[in-house]
Amino acid sequence: MLHETPSALAPVLLGVSCLCLAEAFRLGTHARPFRSSAPSHPPSLSPCLSHPSSFITSHAATGTQIAPTDAERTAHEPADTDAALDPLGVDEQQRLKSDAEKYLLNNYGARNLLLTEGRGATVYDASGKAYIDFGAGIAVNALGHSDLGWYSALMDQASKLSHTSNLYLTQPQIDLAKKLVQLAPFASKVFFCNSGTEANEAAIKFARKLALSKARKGLLGKAKKVNFVAFEKSFHGRTMGALTVTSKKKIRDPFAPLMGGDVTFCPWNDLKEAKRAIDGDTCAVFVEPVQGEGGVNPADVGFLKGLRELCDKSGAVLVFDEVQCGLGRTGKLWGHQHAGVSPDIMTLAKPLAGGLPIGAVLMTEEVASAIEPGDHGSTFAGNPLVCAVANYVVNAVSSPEFLSGIESKGRHLRERLAAVEGGRIKDTRGEGLLIGVVFDSADEVNKIKQTCEDRGLLVLTAGEGQVVRLAPPLNIPMEQLDRGIDILEHAIKELG
């Protein structure tokens, strides 16, 4: 939850920051708070120096956000001897788990791991045990945990203005929209929302509104333009509209009937079937350049190019869902850049603010021209607090040097996995730092996942449970990446 910071507290926050910085100079240290050579909370330092807020003035006191150096973008991994700053007692852990069972809706199933802290690509559970994070909050924490520049951007904006509603303009919102349009040449306008599901809901509405606009101008003839085409193994969200274009029957069927209009799910990477499905009545085609939840399945270059041609011919809107694969995850800023094609609409979310809730819909001028005041909206959309942080994240991940590092680490990860012996791995696929490791069964994957957790590595699953999904922070150091792969390799070999 985002908490507003009254403007009267701004001088207090600034004053505290200045006092902390003064204390740092008094102690003669300019060290960063997260160091791999020493514990993260040395007793000789003032308590405020153990937290990134103690360095806020180096970035934010002037009111400007300073782009991070390469060193600042590196996830600062604690040494093996480091422990969490504030592990919880056994009684407190039990109380929290009991309260979770009592008060939280059981819509996610069993969640036994209670996390309390994170630094770089490392997270800590309530007992103080460290884990290398190969999940990054399901591909959200692009810059890891407790990144100093991220924290500075957050605190700087919190000391000024945290929320305004959609009735007013703010600089962070305008700057972020401009930045995204400049980085996505196909786009003309941006709509902000709060999640990937919301972004896809908006994309559905915008595609429908464009069709209505064309119909009113007499441009559609007898075509109805109310149908959608999506693909097997797709995942676009769980609300009623986004769920309509999500293929998994297990999560669709309990909520039928869904959105009006027909939805056809074509086999993945099958252009012939897509050609049969996409016609004059097709409103939009939804596709992930790399499917995430579906099993980490990259789209073939020819498949995406063919979809572009089919949409151009039929007048359907081509929507690229880059909620998981966008913003550097694949080693290119946008997942569709691997194919050299552009969409009419692109949806973004997960890593955009590096851990805060935000979604975005980028669209062509043709789509934008069909949208009128009142067609869509959100109270929290374009929140200045979140947009300020997103500006920092986008600046970091869009750097050519940063993207090159993701490509290098992705190649290294796949090379390491290719060298794993034993024949248990059936396939390794993906791009950059979104990798799927395929096994024979979900049972095997569950055993691997648990062994990894026991040894200090967190991984994700995908597909029908038979895929280990790896999506670490994009700035994870190579040495820590290797240590995580070592643990994964050990877990695979333990299968026998």
Coordinates of N, CA and C in Angstrom, one line a residue, residues 218-294:
G218 N -18.1 4.1 -41.3 CA -18.5 3.3 -42.4 C -17.3 2.6 -43.1
L219 N -16.3 2.3 -42.3 CA -15.1 1.7 -42.8 C -15.0 0.2 -42.7
L220 N -16.0 -0.4 -42.0 CA -15.9 -1.9 -41.8 C -16.9 -2.7 -42.7
G221 N -17.8 -2.0 -43.4 CA -18.7 -2.8 -44.2 C -19.6 -3.6 -43.3
K222 N -19.7 -4.9 -43.5 CA -20.5 -5.8 -42.7 C -19.7 -6.5 -41.6
A223 N -18.4 -6.2 -41.5 CA -17.6 -6.8 -40.5 C -18.0 -6.3 -39.1
K224 N -18.0 -7.2 -38.1 CA -18.5 -6.8 -36.8 C -17.3 -6.5 -35.9
K225 N -16.1 -7.0 -36.1 CA -14.9 -6.7 -35.4 C -15.1 -6.8 -33.8
V226 N -15.7 -7.9 -33.4 CA -15.8 -8.1 -32.0 C -15.1 -9.4 -31.5
N227 N -14.5 -10.1 -32.3 CA -13.8 -11.4 -32.0 C -12.3 -11.2 -31.7
F228 N -11.7 -12.1 -30.9 CA -10.3 -12.0 -30.6 C -9.6 -13.4 -30.9
V229 N -8.4 -13.2 -31.2 CA -7.5 -14.4 -31.4 C -6.4 -14.4 -30.4
A230 N -6.1 -15.5 -29.7 CA -5.0 -15.6 -28.8 C -4.4 -17.0 -29.0
F231 N -3.5 -17.4 -28.1 CA -2.8 -18.6 -28.4 C -2.8 -19.6 -27.2
E232 N -2.6 -20.9 -27.6 CA -2.5 -21.9 -26.5 C -1.3 -21.6 -25.6
K233 N -1.5 -21.8 -24.3 CA -0.5 -21.6 -23.3 C -0.3 -20.1 -23.0
S234 N -1.2 -19.3 -23.5 CA -1.1 -17.8 -23.2 C -1.6 -17.5 -21.8
F235 N -1.1 -16.4 -21.3 CA -1.6 -15.9 -20.0 C -1.5 -14.3 -20.1
H236 N -2.7 -13.7 -20.0 CA -2.9 -12.3 -20.0 C -3.5 -11.7 -18.8
G237 N -3.8 -12.5 -17.8 CA -4.4 -11.9 -16.6 C -5.6 -12.7 -16.1
R238 N -6.2 -12.3 -15.0 CA -7.2 -13.1 -14.3 C -8.5 -12.3 -14.2
T239 N -8.6 -11.1 -14.6 CA -9.9 -10.4 -14.5 C -10.7 -10.8 -15.8
M240 N -11.9 -10.4 -15.8 CA -12.8 -11.1 -16.8 C -12.5 -10.9 -18.2
G241 N -12.0 -9.7 -18.6 CA -11.6 -9.4 -20.0 C -10.3 -10.1 -20.3
A242 N -9.2 -9.9 -19.4 CA -7.9 -10.5 -19.7 C -8.0 -12.0 -19.6
L243 N -8.9 -12.5 -18.7 CA -9.1 -14.0 -18.6 C -9.7 -14.6 -19.9
T244 N -10.4 -13.8 -20.6 CA -11.1 -14.2 -21.8 C -10.0 -14.6 -22.9
V245 N -8.9 -13.9 -22.9 CA -7.8 -14.2 -23.9 C -6.7 -15.0 -23.3
T246 N -6.9 -15.6 -22.1 CA -6.0 -16.5 -21.4 C -6.5 -17.9 -21.7
S247 N -5.6 -18.8 -22.1 CA -6.0 -20.1 -22.7 C -6.3 -21.1 -21.6
K248 N -5.7 -21.1 -20.4 CA -5.8 -22.2 -19.5 C -7.2 -22.4 -19.0
K249 N -7.8 -23.5 -19.4 CA -9.1 -23.8 -19.0 C -9.4 -23.9 -17.5
K250 N -8.4 -24.4 -16.8 CA -8.5 -24.6 -15.3 C -8.8 -23.2 -14.6
I251 N -8.3 -22.1 -15.1 CA -8.6 -20.9 -14.5 C -9.7 -20.1 -15.2
R252 N -10.1 -20.5 -16.4 CA -11.2 -19.9 -17.2 C -12.5 -20.4 -16.9
D253 N -12.6 -21.7 -16.9 CA -14.0 -22.4 -16.8 C -14.8 -22.0 -15.6
P254 N -14.2 -21.9 -14.4 CA -15.1 -21.6 -13.2 C -15.8 -20.2 -13.3
F255 N -15.4 -19.4 -14.3 CA -15.9 -18.0 -14.3 C -16.7 -17.7 -15.6
A256 N -17.0 -18.8 -16.4 CA -17.8 -18.6 -17.6 C -19.2 -18.3 -17.2
P257 N -19.9 -17.5 -18.1 CA -19.4 -17.0 -19.4 C -18.6 -15.7 -19.2
L258 N -17.6 -15.6 -20.0 CA -16.7 -14.5 -20.0 C -17.1 -13.4 -20.9
M259 N -16.2 -12.6 -21.4 CA -16.5 -11.5 -22.3 C -17.2 -11.9 -23.6
G260 N -18.1 -11.1 -24.1 CA -18.9 -11.4 -25.3 C -17.9 -11.4 -26.5
G261 N -18.4 -12.0 -27.6 CA -17.5 -12.2 -28.7 C -16.8 -13.5 -28.7
D262 N -16.4 -14.0 -29.8 CA -15.7 -15.3 -29.8 C -14.2 -15.1 -29.6
V263 N -13.6 -16.0 -28.9 CA -12.1 -16.0 -28.8 C -11.6 -17.4 -29.3
T264 N -10.7 -17.3 -30.2 CA -10.1 -18.5 -30.8 C -8.7 -18.6 -30.3
F265 N -8.3 -19.8 -29.8 CA -7.0 -20.1 -29.3 C -6.3 -21.0 -30.3
C266 N -5.3 -20.4 -31.0 CA -4.5 -21.1 -32.0 C -3.3 -21.8 -31.4
P267 N -2.8 -22.9 -32.0 CA -1.6 -23.5 -31.5 C -0.4 -22.5 -31.6
W268 N 0.4 -22.6 -30.6 CA 1.6 -21.6 -30.5 C 2.5 -21.8 -31.7
N269 N 2.9 -20.7 -32.2 CA 3.9 -20.7 -33.3 C 3.3 -21.3 -34.6
D270 N 2.0 -21.5 -34.7 CA 1.4 -22.1 -35.9 C 0.8 -21.0 -36.7
L271 N 1.5 -20.5 -37.7 CA 1.0 -19.4 -38.5 C -0.2 -19.9 -39.4
K272 N -0.2 -21.1 -39.9 CA -1.3 -21.6 -40.7 C -2.6 -21.5 -40.0
E273 N -2.6 -22.0 -38.7 CA -3.9 -22.0 -38.0 C -4.3 -20.5 -37.7
A274 N -3.3 -19.7 -37.4 CA -3.6 -18.3 -37.1 C -4.2 -17.6 -38.4
K275 N -3.7 -18.0 -39.5 CA -4.3 -17.5 -40.8 C -5.7 -17.9 -41.0
R276 N -6.1 -19.1 -40.5 CA -7.5 -19.5 -40.6 C -8.4 -18.8 -39.7
A277 N -7.8 -18.4 -38.5 CA -8.6 -17.7 -37.5 C -8.8 -16.2 -37.6
I278 N -7.8 -15.6 -38.2 CA -7.8 -14.1 -38.3 C -8.5 -13.7 -39.5
D279 N -9.7 -13.0 -39.4 CA -10.5 -12.6 -40.5 C -11.0 -11.2 -40.3
G280 N -11.9 -10.8 -41.1 CA -12.5 -9.4 -41.1 C -13.2 -9.1 -39.8
D281 N -13.7 -10.2 -39.1 CA -14.4 -9.9 -37.8 C -13.5 -9.9 -36.6
T282 N -12.2 -10.1 -36.8 CA -11.2 -10.2 -35.7 C -10.9 -8.7 -35.3
C283 N -11.2 -8.5 -34.0 CA -10.9 -7.1 -33.4 C -9.5 -7.0 -33.1
A284 N -8.9 -8.0 -32.4 CA -7.5 -7.9 -32.0 C -6.9 -9.3 -31.9
V285 N -5.6 -9.4 -32.0 CA -4.8 -10.6 -31.8 C -3.8 -10.3 -30.6
F286 N -3.9 -11.1 -29.6 CA -3.1 -11.0 -28.4 C -2.0 -12.0 -28.4
V287 N -0.7 -11.6 -28.3 CA 0.4 -12.5 -28.3 C 1.5 -12.0 -27.4
E288 N 2.2 -12.9 -26.7 CA 3.4 -12.6 -25.9 C 4.6 -13.0 -26.7
P289 N 5.5 -12.0 -27.0 CA 6.7 -12.4 -27.8 C 7.5 -13.5 -27.1
V290 N 7.5 -13.6 -25.8 CA 8.0 -14.8 -25.1 C 6.9 -15.1 -24.0
Q291 N 6.3 -16.3 -24.2 CA 5.3 -16.7 -23.2 C 6.0 -17.0 -21.9
G292 N 5.5 -16.4 -20.8 CA 6.2 -16.6 -19.5 C 5.5 -17.7 -18.7
E293 N 4.3 -17.5 -18.2 CA 3.5 -18.5 -17.4 C 3.3 -19.7 -18.2
G294 N 3.2 -19.6 -19.5 CA 2.9 -20.8 -20.3 C 4.0 -21.8 -20.5

